Coordinates of C-alpha atoms in Angstrom, one line a residue:
M15 CA 118.1 102.6 108.1
S16 CA 114.9 104.8 108.6
Y17 CA 115.4 108.3 110.6
M18 CA 113.2 111.1 111.3
M19 CA 115.6 114.0 111.7
D20 CA 114.4 116.6 113.5
K21 CA 113.9 120.0 113.3
G22 CA 112.1 120.2 116.6
Q23 CA 111.0 116.4 116.2
K24 CA 113.0 114.1 118.1
A25 CA 116.8 113.4 118.4
V26 CA 119.4 115.2 116.6
L27 CA 122.6 113.3 115.6
G28 CA 125.9 114.7 114.6
D29 CA 126.2 115.7 110.9
K30 CA 128.5 113.6 108.7
R31 CA 131.4 115.9 108.0
Q32 CA 135.1 116.4 108.3
S33 CA 136.0 119.8 109.6
S34 CA 139.6 121.3 109.6
E35 CA 140.0 124.5 111.6
P36 CA 143.3 126.2 112.8
M37 CA 143.8 125.8 116.5
E38 CA 146.3 127.0 118.5
S39 CA 148.0 123.9 120.2
S40 CA 149.7 123.9 123.8
D41 CA 153.0 125.0 122.3
G42 CA 151.4 128.0 120.6
V43 CA 151.8 126.8 117.0
Q44 CA 148.7 126.9 114.8
E45 CA 147.7 123.3 113.7
P46 CA 144.8 122.0 111.9
C47 CA 142.5 120.0 114.5
I48 CA 140.4 117.3 112.4
W49 CA 137.5 115.6 113.7
S50 CA 134.5 113.7 112.2
S51 CA 130.8 113.4 113.4
P52 CA 129.4 109.9 112.7
E53 CA 126.1 110.1 110.7
G54 CA 123.6 108.8 113.1
G55 CA 123.6 105.0 112.4
K56 CA 124.2 104.7 108.5
D57 CA 127.3 103.0 109.5
E58 CA 126.4 100.0 111.9
A59 CA 129.7 99.9 113.5
E60 CA 129.3 103.5 114.7
L61 CA 125.8 103.0 116.4
G62 CA 127.1 102.4 119.7
K63 CA 129.5 105.2 119.6
Q64 CA 127.5 108.1 119.4
I65 CA 126.6 110.6 121.8
F66 CA 123.2 110.8 123.1
C67 CA 121.5 114.0 124.6
N68 CA 118.9 114.4 127.2
R69 CA 119.3 118.2 127.8
S70 CA 120.8 120.9 125.4
L71 CA 124.4 121.5 125.8
N72 CA 126.4 124.1 123.8
M73 CA 130.1 123.1 124.0
R74 CA 131.1 126.7 123.1
N75 CA 129.9 127.5 126.9
I76 CA 132.1 124.8 128.5
I77 CA 135.5 126.3 129.8
A78 CA 136.7 123.2 131.7
V79 CA 136.1 119.5 131.1
G80 CA 136.7 117.3 133.9
F81 CA 137.0 113.2 134.2
D82 CA 136.8 110.5 136.6
M83 CA 139.4 107.9 136.3
D84 CA 138.0 104.3 137.3
Y85 CA 135.6 103.0 134.7
T86 CA 135.5 106.4 132.9
L87 CA 138.9 106.8 131.4
A88 CA 140.0 103.6 132.6
Q89 CA 137.5 100.8 131.7
Y90 CA 138.4 97.6 133.4
K91 CA 137.7 94.2 131.9
P92 CA 134.8 92.4 133.6
E93 CA 136.3 89.0 133.0
T94 CA 139.6 89.6 134.6
F95 CA 138.9 92.6 137.3
E96 CA 135.3 91.6 138.4
K97 CA 136.7 88.1 139.0
L98 CA 139.6 89.3 140.9
A99 CA 137.3 91.4 143.2
Y100 CA 135.0 88.3 143.7
E101 CA 137.8 86.1 144.6
G102 CA 139.3 88.7 147.0
T103 CA 135.9 89.3 148.8
I104 CA 135.4 85.4 149.4
E105 CA 138.9 84.9 150.8
K106 CA 138.0 87.9 153.3
L107 CA 134.6 86.4 154.3
V108 CA 136.5 82.9 155.0
S109 CA 139.7 84.0 156.6
N110 CA 138.3 87.1 158.6
L111 CA 134.2 86.6 158.9
G112 CA 134.1 82.9 159.6
Y113 CA 132.1 81.7 156.4
P114 CA 133.0 78.0 155.5
E115 CA 136.0 77.4 153.5
E116 CA 133.9 75.7 150.5
L117 CA 133.2 79.0 149.4
L118 CA 136.8 79.2 148.1
G119 CA 135.8 76.7 145.5
W120 CA 133.1 78.9 144.1
T121 CA 133.1 80.3 140.6
F122 CA 132.0 83.8 139.3
N123 CA 129.8 84.5 136.0
W124 CA 130.7 87.9 135.3
K125 CA 128.1 88.1 132.5
Y126 CA 124.9 87.4 135.2
M127 CA 124.5 90.7 136.8
V128 CA 123.9 94.2 135.2
R129 CA 123.7 97.6 136.4
G130 CA 120.4 99.1 137.6
L131 CA 119.4 96.4 140.0
V132 CA 118.3 96.7 143.6
V133 CA 119.3 94.5 146.3
D134 CA 116.4 93.8 148.9
K135 CA 118.7 93.0 152.0
K136 CA 116.0 91.8 154.3
R137 CA 114.4 89.3 152.0
G138 CA 117.5 88.3 150.0
N139 CA 116.1 89.4 146.8
I140 CA 117.3 91.1 143.7
L141 CA 115.0 93.4 141.8
K142 CA 114.7 95.2 138.5
M143 CA 112.0 97.7 138.3
D144 CA 110.7 100.4 136.1
R145 CA 110.7 104.1 136.4
H146 CA 107.8 104.2 138.8
K147 CA 109.5 101.6 141.1
Y148 CA 107.2 98.8 140.2
V149 CA 109.1 95.2 140.5
K150 CA 108.9 93.8 136.9
V151 CA 111.7 91.0 137.5
A152 CA 112.6 89.6 141.0
Y153 CA 115.0 86.7 142.1
H154 CA 115.4 85.1 145.4
G155 CA 119.1 84.0 145.0
F156 CA 118.9 82.7 141.6
R157 CA 115.2 81.6 141.7
E158 CA 112.9 83.8 139.8
L159 CA 110.0 84.9 142.0
T160 CA 106.4 84.1 140.5
K161 CA 104.0 86.9 140.0
E162 CA 102.1 86.1 143.0
E163 CA 105.2 86.4 145.2
K164 CA 106.3 89.7 143.6
V165 CA 102.8 91.2 144.4
G166 CA 102.9 89.8 147.8
S167 CA 106.2 91.3 148.8
Y168 CA 106.3 94.7 146.8
G169 CA 102.5 95.3 145.5
N170 CA 100.2 95.4 148.3
T171 CA 101.2 98.5 150.2
L172 CA 99.2 101.5 150.4
I173 CA 102.7 103.6 150.7
R174 CA 104.9 102.8 147.9
D175 CA 108.4 101.6 149.0
A176 CA 111.1 104.0 148.2
F177 CA 113.4 101.0 147.9
D178 CA 116.3 102.9 149.3
E179 CA 118.8 102.4 152.1
P180 CA 119.0 101.0 154.7
D181 CA 117.0 98.2 153.6
Y182 CA 117.9 98.1 149.8
A183 CA 121.3 98.8 148.1
L184 CA 121.5 100.0 144.6
I185 CA 123.7 98.2 142.2
D186 CA 124.6 101.4 139.9
T187 CA 128.1 101.0 139.5
L188 CA 130.1 98.3 137.5
F189 CA 132.1 97.8 140.8
S190 CA 129.1 96.6 142.4
L191 CA 128.4 93.5 140.0
A192 CA 130.7 90.9 141.8
E193 CA 129.1 91.6 145.3
A194 CA 125.6 91.3 144.2
Y195 CA 126.6 88.0 142.4
L196 CA 128.1 86.6 145.5
F197 CA 125.1 87.9 147.4
A198 CA 122.9 85.9 145.2
Q199 CA 125.2 82.9 145.9
L200 CA 125.2 83.1 149.6
V201 CA 121.4 83.5 149.5
D202 CA 121.0 80.2 147.8
F203 CA 123.7 78.6 150.0
M204 CA 122.0 79.7 153.1
D205 CA 118.8 78.6 152.0
K206 CA 119.8 75.0 151.2
N207 CA 122.4 74.6 154.1
P208 CA 120.8 76.1 157.2
G209 CA 123.3 76.3 159.7
R210 CA 126.4 76.4 157.6
V211 CA 126.9 80.2 157.7
P212 CA 127.9 81.7 160.9
A213 CA 125.5 82.0 163.9
K214 CA 122.7 84.6 163.9
V215 CA 123.3 85.7 160.3
D216 CA 120.4 86.4 158.2
Y217 CA 120.2 87.9 154.7
A218 CA 120.7 91.3 155.7
R219 CA 123.9 90.5 157.9
M220 CA 125.1 88.4 154.8
Y221 CA 124.9 91.5 152.7
K222 CA 126.7 93.6 155.4
D223 CA 129.4 90.8 155.5
V224 CA 130.1 91.1 151.8
R225 CA 130.3 94.8 152.0
S226 CA 132.6 94.5 154.6
A227 CA 134.7 92.1 152.8
V228 CA 134.8 94.2 149.8
D229 CA 136.1 97.3 151.8
M230 CA 138.8 95.2 153.3
C231 CA 140.1 94.4 150.0
H232 CA 140.2 98.0 149.1
R233 CA 141.8 99.0 152.4
D234 CA 144.7 96.5 152.1
G235 CA 145.3 97.3 148.7
T236 CA 144.6 93.6 147.3
L237 CA 142.8 94.7 144.2
K238 CA 145.1 97.8 143.2
Q239 CA 148.3 96.0 143.9
M240 CA 147.3 93.2 141.4
V241 CA 146.2 95.6 138.8
A242 CA 149.3 97.7 139.1
K243 CA 151.5 94.7 138.6
D244 CA 149.9 93.9 135.2
P245 CA 147.3 96.5 133.8
I246 CA 147.0 95.3 130.4
K247 CA 145.3 92.2 132.1
Y248 CA 142.8 94.2 134.0
I249 CA 142.3 97.4 131.7
N250 CA 141.3 97.9 128.3
E251 CA 143.8 99.9 126.1
D252 CA 142.3 102.9 124.6
K253 CA 144.5 104.8 122.1
S254 CA 141.7 107.7 121.7
I255 CA 142.2 109.0 125.1
V256 CA 145.3 111.0 124.5
P257 CA 143.9 112.7 121.1
L258 CA 140.7 113.6 123.1
L259 CA 142.6 115.4 125.6
K260 CA 144.9 117.1 123.1
M261 CA 141.8 118.1 121.1
L262 CA 140.1 119.5 124.4
R263 CA 143.4 121.6 125.3
D264 CA 143.8 122.9 121.8
S265 CA 140.2 124.2 121.9
R266 CA 141.4 126.1 124.8
R267 CA 139.5 124.2 127.5
A268 CA 141.0 123.4 130.9
T269 CA 141.0 119.6 131.7
F270 CA 141.1 118.1 135.2
L271 CA 140.9 114.6 136.6
V272 CA 139.1 114.3 139.9
T273 CA 139.3 110.6 141.2
N274 CA 138.8 108.8 144.5
S275 CA 141.9 106.5 144.0
L276 CA 145.4 107.7 145.6
W277 CA 148.1 109.3 143.7
D278 CA 150.4 106.0 143.5
Y279 CA 147.5 104.1 141.7
T280 CA 146.3 106.8 139.7
N281 CA 149.8 107.5 138.2
I282 CA 150.1 103.9 137.3
V283 CA 146.8 103.7 135.5
M284 CA 147.3 107.0 133.7
N285 CA 150.8 105.9 132.7
F286 CA 149.2 102.8 131.2
L287 CA 146.3 104.7 129.3
C288 CA 148.4 107.5 127.9
E289 CA 150.9 107.2 125.0
S290 CA 154.0 106.4 127.2
R291 CA 152.4 102.9 128.2
T292 CA 155.1 102.7 130.8
L293 CA 154.9 101.4 134.3
D294 CA 157.7 103.5 135.4
A295 CA 156.6 105.3 138.6
C296 CA 158.7 108.3 137.9
N297 CA 157.1 108.8 134.6
F298 CA 154.8 111.8 134.8
D299 CA 154.2 112.6 131.0
W300 CA 150.6 112.2 131.2
L301 CA 150.1 115.3 133.6
Q302 CA 150.7 117.3 130.5
Y303 CA 147.2 116.6 129.2
F304 CA 145.7 118.2 132.5
D305 CA 145.5 121.5 134.2
V306 CA 144.5 120.0 137.9
V307 CA 144.6 116.5 139.1
I308 CA 143.0 115.7 142.3
T309 CA 143.3 112.2 143.8
G310 CA 141.7 110.8 147.2
S311 CA 138.7 113.1 146.4
A312 CA 136.3 111.3 148.6
K313 CA 133.5 111.7 146.1
P314 CA 130.6 112.2 146.5
G315 CA 131.5 114.5 149.5
F316 CA 134.0 116.4 147.4
F317 CA 131.2 118.0 145.5
H318 CA 129.7 119.5 148.8
E319 CA 131.0 123.3 148.9
E320 CA 130.3 123.4 152.7
S321 CA 132.8 120.6 153.3
N322 CA 135.8 121.2 155.4
A323 CA 138.2 118.7 153.8
N324 CA 141.8 119.9 153.5
L325 CA 143.5 120.2 150.5
F326 CA 147.1 118.8 150.2
E327 CA 149.4 119.3 147.1
V328 CA 151.1 115.9 146.1
E329 CA 154.7 116.1 145.3
P330 CA 154.7 113.4 142.3
E331 CA 158.3 111.9 142.8
S332 CA 157.8 111.1 146.5
G333 CA 154.2 111.0 147.0
K334 CA 154.7 113.6 150.0
L335 CA 151.8 115.7 150.9
I336 CA 152.2 119.3 151.4
N337 CA 149.9 121.6 153.3
T338 CA 148.1 124.4 151.1
D339 CA 145.8 127.3 151.9
N340 CA 143.2 127.0 149.1
G341 CA 145.7 125.5 146.9
T342 CA 148.7 127.8 147.7
P343 CA 151.6 125.9 149.1
M344 CA 152.2 126.8 152.9
A345 CA 155.8 127.4 154.2
Q346 CA 156.9 125.1 156.9
V347 CA 158.1 126.3 160.3
G348 CA 161.7 127.8 159.9
N349 CA 161.2 128.0 156.0
T350 CA 159.8 130.8 154.4
S351 CA 159.4 129.6 151.0
P352 CA 157.2 126.8 150.0
S353 CA 158.6 123.6 148.7
I354 CA 156.4 123.6 145.7
T355 CA 155.9 126.6 143.3
L356 CA 152.8 127.5 141.4
K357 CA 152.5 126.0 137.9
K358 CA 154.1 128.0 135.1
Q359 CA 153.3 127.9 131.5
N360 CA 154.2 124.5 129.7
E361 CA 154.9 122.8 132.9
C362 CA 153.2 119.7 134.2
C363 CA 149.9 120.2 135.9
R364 CA 149.8 120.1 139.6
V365 CA 148.4 117.4 141.6
F366 CA 146.5 117.4 145.0
Q367 CA 144.7 115.2 147.3
G368 CA 141.3 115.9 149.1
G369 CA 139.8 119.1 149.2
T370 CA 136.3 120.2 147.7
V371 CA 135.0 121.4 144.6
R372 CA 135.5 125.0 146.1
H373 CA 139.3 124.4 145.6
L374 CA 138.9 123.2 142.3
H375 CA 136.9 126.1 141.0
K376 CA 139.5 128.5 142.4
L377 CA 142.4 126.4 141.0
L378 CA 140.8 126.7 137.4
S379 CA 139.3 130.3 138.0
I380 CA 135.8 129.0 137.0
E381 CA 133.2 131.6 137.8
S382 CA 130.0 129.6 136.8
S383 CA 129.3 125.9 137.7
S384 CA 127.5 125.8 134.4
Q385 CA 130.6 126.1 132.5
V386 CA 131.8 122.8 133.6
L387 CA 131.4 119.4 132.0
Y388 CA 132.1 116.4 134.1
V389 CA 132.3 113.1 132.8
G390 CA 132.0 110.0 135.1
D391 CA 130.6 106.4 135.3
H392 CA 128.5 106.5 138.6
I393 CA 125.1 108.0 138.6
Y394 CA 125.2 108.8 142.4
G395 CA 128.8 109.2 143.1
D396 CA 129.5 111.3 139.9
I397 CA 126.6 112.6 138.0
L398 CA 123.7 113.2 140.5
R399 CA 125.8 115.0 143.0
S400 CA 127.6 117.1 140.4
K401 CA 124.5 118.1 138.5
K402 CA 121.9 118.5 141.5
I403 CA 124.1 120.3 143.9
L404 CA 126.6 122.3 141.9
G405 CA 124.7 122.6 138.4
W406 CA 127.7 121.2 136.4
R407 CA 127.1 119.8 133.0
T408 CA 127.2 116.0 133.0
M409 CA 128.1 113.3 130.7
L410 CA 127.6 109.5 131.8
V411 CA 129.7 106.8 130.4
V412 CA 127.6 103.6 130.0
P413 CA 129.8 101.1 128.4
E414 CA 127.0 98.6 128.2
L415 CA 125.3 101.1 125.6
E416 CA 127.5 100.0 122.7
T417 CA 126.2 96.4 122.7
E418 CA 122.5 97.6 123.5
V419 CA 122.4 100.0 120.7
K420 CA 123.6 97.5 118.3
L421 CA 121.1 94.9 119.5
L422 CA 118.3 97.4 119.0
W423 CA 119.1 98.0 115.3
E424 CA 119.5 94.2 115.0
L425 CA 116.1 93.4 116.5
R426 CA 114.1 96.2 114.7
D427 CA 112.0 93.5 112.9
S428 CA 110.9 92.2 116.1
R429 CA 110.3 95.5 117.8
K430 CA 108.2 96.3 114.9
A431 CA 106.1 93.1 115.3
L432 CA 105.7 94.1 119.0
Q433 CA 104.3 97.3 118.1
L434 CA 101.8 95.9 115.8
M435 CA 100.7 93.2 118.1
R436 CA 100.3 96.0 120.9
S437 CA 98.3 98.0 118.4
D438 CA 95.9 95.0 117.6
R439 CA 95.4 94.1 121.2
D440 CA 94.4 97.8 121.8
H441 CA 91.9 97.6 118.8
I442 CA 90.5 94.3 119.7
E443 CA 90.0 95.8 123.5
D444 CA 88.2 99.0 122.1
Q445 CA 86.0 96.6 120.3
I446 CA 85.1 94.6 123.3
H447 CA 84.3 98.0 125.3
R448 CA 82.1 99.3 122.5
L449 CA 80.1 95.9 122.4
R450 CA 79.8 95.8 126.2
W451 CA 78.6 99.2 126.5
S452 CA 76.0 98.5 123.7
L453 CA 74.8 95.4 125.7
D454 CA 74.5 97.3 128.8
F455 CA 72.8 100.6 127.6
E456 CA 71.2 100.0 124.2
D457 CA 67.8 98.7 123.6
L458 CA 68.4 95.2 121.9
N459 CA 66.3 92.5 121.0
A460 CA 67.2 88.9 122.1
D461 CA 68.6 88.0 118.6
Q462 CA 71.0 91.2 118.7
K463 CA 72.1 90.6 122.4
Q464 CA 73.1 86.8 121.3
E465 CA 74.7 88.1 118.3
K466 CA 76.9 90.5 120.0
S467 CA 77.6 88.3 122.9
A468 CA 79.0 85.7 120.7
L469 CA 81.0 88.4 119.1
V470 CA 82.3 89.5 122.5
E471 CA 83.3 85.8 123.2
D472 CA 85.0 85.6 119.9
L473 CA 87.0 88.8 120.6
E474 CA 88.1 87.8 124.1
L475 CA 89.5 84.8 122.4
Q476 CA 91.3 86.7 120.1
R477 CA 92.6 89.2 122.7
N478 CA 93.9 86.2 124.9
Q479 CA 95.6 84.8 121.9
V480 CA 97.3 88.2 120.8
R481 CA 98.3 88.9 124.5
I482 CA 100.2 85.4 125.0
K483 CA 101.8 85.9 121.6
H484 CA 103.0 89.5 122.6
Q485 CA 104.0 88.6 126.0
Q486 CA 105.9 85.5 124.6
T487 CA 107.7 87.8 121.8
Q488 CA 108.5 90.6 124.3
R489 CA 110.2 88.2 126.8
E490 CA 112.2 86.9 123.8
C491 CA 113.2 90.0 122.5
H492 CA 114.4 91.2 126.1
Q493 CA 116.3 88.0 126.6
N494 CA 118.5 88.8 123.4
F495 CA 119.7 91.5 125.5
H496 CA 120.2 89.6 128.7
K497 CA 118.9 86.2 129.6
V498 CA 117.9 87.1 132.9
W499 CA 117.5 90.7 133.4
G500 CA 116.8 91.9 129.8
Q501 CA 117.2 95.3 128.2
L502 CA 119.2 97.6 130.4
M503 CA 117.2 100.8 129.8
K504 CA 113.7 98.8 129.6
T505 CA 111.3 97.0 131.7
G506 CA 108.6 95.9 129.1
Y507 CA 107.6 99.1 127.5
Q508 CA 108.5 101.3 130.6
N509 CA 111.9 102.9 131.0
S510 CA 113.9 100.9 133.8
R511 CA 114.8 102.7 136.8
F512 CA 118.3 103.1 135.8
A513 CA 117.2 104.7 132.3
H514 CA 115.1 107.1 134.4
Q515 CA 118.2 108.1 136.5
V516 CA 120.1 108.7 133.2
E517 CA 117.5 110.7 132.0
R518 CA 117.2 113.1 135.0
F519 CA 120.9 113.5 135.8
A520 CA 123.0 113.0 132.8
C521 CA 122.9 115.9 130.1
L522 CA 124.7 113.5 127.7
Y523 CA 125.6 109.9 127.7
T524 CA 127.6 107.6 125.7
S525 CA 129.3 104.3 125.7
Q526 CA 133.1 105.6 125.9
V527 CA 134.6 108.7 127.1
S528 CA 136.7 108.8 123.8
N529 CA 133.5 109.1 121.7
L530 CA 133.8 112.7 122.5
S531 CA 136.9 112.8 120.0
L532 CA 134.3 112.0 117.1
Y533 CA 132.6 115.1 117.5
S534 CA 133.5 118.8 117.1
P535 CA 134.7 120.3 120.4
N536 CA 132.2 123.2 119.8
K537 CA 129.3 121.0 118.9
Y538 CA 125.8 121.8 120.1
Y539 CA 124.2 119.0 121.5
R540 CA 120.3 118.9 121.3
P541 CA 117.9 116.5 122.9
G542 CA 115.1 114.3 121.8
E543 CA 111.6 114.2 123.1
D544 CA 109.3 111.2 123.5
F545 CA 112.0 108.4 123.7
M546 CA 115.3 107.8 125.4
P547 CA 117.7 109.7 122.7
H548 CA 119.5 106.3 121.8
E549 CA 116.2 104.5 121.4
F550 CA 114.6 107.0 119.1
N551 CA 117.6 106.9 116.5
I552 CA 116.7 103.5 115.7
L553 CA 112.9 103.1 115.9
P554 CA 111.6 100.6 113.5
M555 CA 109.5 102.3 110.8

């Protein structure tokens, strides 16, 4: 593999080394902490486990590292969890919203949808666009739109469409894939069976109904009850989570968890993820790895300091909520002492519900927002708000990246061929331009004009052949990533809209949160330049 390792050139990867430094563990004993940094890609198996950097981040300046839970620490299995969400949503559409019973026989293809898509609610279309918001791939239900249809709907306006709410919905979280697939099915069903859906339902109302059905599944606990009964069926085991948390705490950093899930479900999932592997609701061993846990946080509203959301302390054994004054338990009427005392050294961390980031900063004694690194999976719910409003440092978890990076490496010869074809096409275009300029502005005799005109025709034929071959090869290359939507981070040669959001708001991004344990806790991450960092590391040479 060929790399241009930088000094100011492009992306910098971790040095391959093993370090052993004495660190004080949580019990005060000096113990060696060992980690290794993968050498950027020499081992193909490690390609997808690297941490990629858009914005310089010196971990020595970070005093607190926080995590989201769902799809960050807990990676759900799409073939089971999304199928569960899909089936629950259909059941609500039929039983609560009047949709025909034949929907109950529908099946779910969990590989069809990807993140970064945009739903056009009014037209019933699903779009993939580039960073400039030009629609490159579009489907009406499961029918691909022609170039003329795409231009007619999205390319003829004098004012560029923002593609935002209320007319559009962004599929930027893995939780949204099942509802996007169901919406596409409903669009096809309505087009082929007019009058079979409830009266006065158009595409936009149909999408609203799907969202309402999803919300019903969350409100009545349908999804979380099933996950809680059999976590291993729905959540991937990751034995690197506990070593990661221990490493961060041994490096004298505070760790915290901020999740929208409530305490009962959070406790079950975190018990499963951590070393106890128990479903005992009274086992709280996992709390030893955190300083503060905030459940029911209602992100992204949690990140607004001016929010007036109350902070309650959770009594782990009973789930009882205790009123607090900025985190300090308040005495009940007739009782001068609060029922929960402040955490003492070596005791389990405190658990809260609600509140705002202001409360979190006070609980952890954080003076500067730039001292916090927050790890999440949702660009808008976790990364954009925490970065743009607070100035926290951010790390985005993109599970799809592991497969995508490996494919970039495997397809390096095809990508090199595409670069050469693009170069040939540009060279031919330049020759045609020069010849046409000569025909228009130089004083040529009849024979010279005929000769140059014939040469232009020959070059135009070559250009068309190269263009067709280039387009076909490029399409085949993208279909290796996904048959319908292509590469997650690209649309043609442009970065996709999803990649653009990753670049803007994520200081770091990686495929799994546990990849942090592969690097020194004091690592200095530095960015690349012209390319997405993961893309540059495996450019064909």
